[in-house]
Amino acid sequence: MLTERHPLPRLSPRTALARLAQNLWWSWDPEATGLFESLDPALWEALNHNPVALLHEADVPTDPDFARRVESITARFDAYMADENTWASRCAPDLGSVAYLSMEFGTHESVRIYSGGLGVLAGDHVRSASDLGIDLVGVGLLYRHGYFRQLIDNGRQVAAYPDATFDKLPLRQVGRIELMDGCTALIWELWVGRCRILLLDTDHDGNAAHHRAITSSLYGGDSSMRIRQELVLGIGGVRALQAMGIEPDVLHMNEGHCAFAPMELVRQRVEGGEQLAAAEATVKAMTVFTTHTPVPAGHDRFDWSLVGPALATWRGSVGWSDGVLMDRGRVVPSDLDEPLNMTILAMNCSRSANGVSELHGKVSRRMFPGRTIGHVTNGVHPLFWMAPEMQALLDAELPGWRENLQNLPYWSKASGLSDTALASVRDALRSRLAERAGLDPDTPVLGFARRFAPYKRANLLFSDPERLSRLCDAGLQVVFSGKAHPRDENGKALVADVIRWSRSRAFRGRVVFLEDYDISLGRLLTQGADVWLNNPRRPREASGTSGQKVVLNGGLNCSVLDGWWPEGFDGTNGWAIGLPQHYSSQEEQDAADAADLYRVLEDEVMAEWGTAAWMDRVRRSMITGIPRFNTHRMVGDYVRQVYTPR
């Protein structure tokens, strides 16, 4: 593992802070984060919490007290990086190295190379791999414009694509690789604790304009752009690892976008003289695959008209016929009318495949009959998403909790957390959100924030406006946030509908939409909301992790029994909406779920607010949720069930 093993000489506060800023470890250490913020709180907010950019502009104190604070944090960082007594060293000493490929990584709000759940999950995966001491390197793309910034103009979503300034991010250029047809990619390195992510960038002066555009924006462009991005991720990802001298024991593909990676390894072995079948068997033995998509339309498919030209040079180097690649991504090989399905290709190249919740595993097996698809339920990184106030409470009343994040029996001790202490933390977190949203800090907040895809039903709460109005009269406040993909007209219409309701006379000041949902806003919302609403059409939510972040902060879930919630809900730790049954139409399902949502909010949520029963439910949520739905447990499951061959 590439970590710093040797103590450094004492540095000036500015130099020490610059060194800390180059590793995102600081982002899940509250004291380090607070130290950067203290330099200039207003500038910190304006720069989207980016310490590299902050140090270009802010003054750094030189007084002894500040220097001691910097030294203390630096010493803790150095100890973290040098620690060899990790979970992996004790529990998985023979694991070897893991390469984790993903189209997006949500490591921090200032590094905008993510769009939503897939990327945020990847960021949490890397953070926990670092904490557990796993020798893991991520591989992704470095997008100049990232995902779009959401602006609201006249009640409608507008997409903006600002340029990223790479020299004001914690990035270092470490290499260059040749791709195909004269295209090259720069390799940038991003450190996340003990782990690093290699990011490929084709937007540089040495490339033609059409090659430079490949890493312009995340999920931008048409299918032609998408296949070129996936070629850079897969083929380029393998070559980047090799250029850096990394030979992973496990190749983990996070979604089908990465499926060209194992085929590149196969091609290289064939070019070296190996038979195709033997090369495929060798690569398959080291490759694993995670699917996140529970609906058929969400799996990338490419017609031969795209695949053929894009891969002509690549497959021509070993003389492969048209069908060698296409057939490996088809349900029916040799069906010339069937496109290349990247999920099928990924499964055919992998020794194992898994969904991201128990229910999603079942849905995936129905979607791909005859396939062996397991599940590893998603989690969230506990220290990145838990508010400092809650961490301080647990430090005081539940010592040792950081060392017991996967220990279910240990968390039964949380039953002793006092109502007063929990209420004090909840009041502080709600007040912070209420200040941002212009709401009352003393009445309950219902939160809803996620991608505005139609199946997530962002406007279900407005099915009966009069009933919602009565709930608001009783004290309920609602905060919405989320983006629709720029080409999703139905999703953008949902954004506009929610904004219209929030601006109406009936709900003004009681229902709020916060624009430009990102990791920073996600933290504010999942920490501040008292109740988290999730109402997708079952079973279309693969996992969902925002509700797991709420659990870390003493909030409660009110959710359809979809994704992770069927594994988490036990009747005492939150609320379930609707019945997990078959409906004859979407309209029937929507009506039934809306009616049950209003019933739960009226008869249970608002009836319990402010009572001892509410705090009992909060403690039960923490006891049952925190040790089960964190990425330390999740990554541990990947090590035990997926990474280690059986």
CSV table of C-alpha atoms in Angstrom, one decimal, residues 41 72 249 255 262 319 434 443 517 524 530 574 618-619 633-634:
chain,number,residue,atom,x,y,z
A,41,PRO,CA,-15.8,31.1,7.2
A,72,SER,CA,-2.1,18.1,16.6
A,249,ASP,CA,-5.6,-9.1,-7.6
A,255,GLU,CA,-21.8,-0.8,-12.8
A,262,PRO,CA,-11.8,-7.1,-18.4
A,319,GLY,CA,-7.8,-10.0,-35.4
A,434,ALA,CA,-34.1,25.7,9.2
A,443,THR,CA,-41.2,22.2,14.5
A,517,TYR,CA,-28.4,19.5,-4.6
A,524,LEU,CA,-27.2,19.5,5.7
A,530,ASP,CA,-36.4,14.8,11.6
A,574,GLY,CA,-39.3,4.4,11.7
A,618,VAL,CA,-34.8,7.4,17.5
A,619,ARG,CA,-32.7,5.2,19.8
A,633,ARG,CA,-19.7,-3.3,7.2
A,634,MET,CA,-20.4,-3.1,3.5
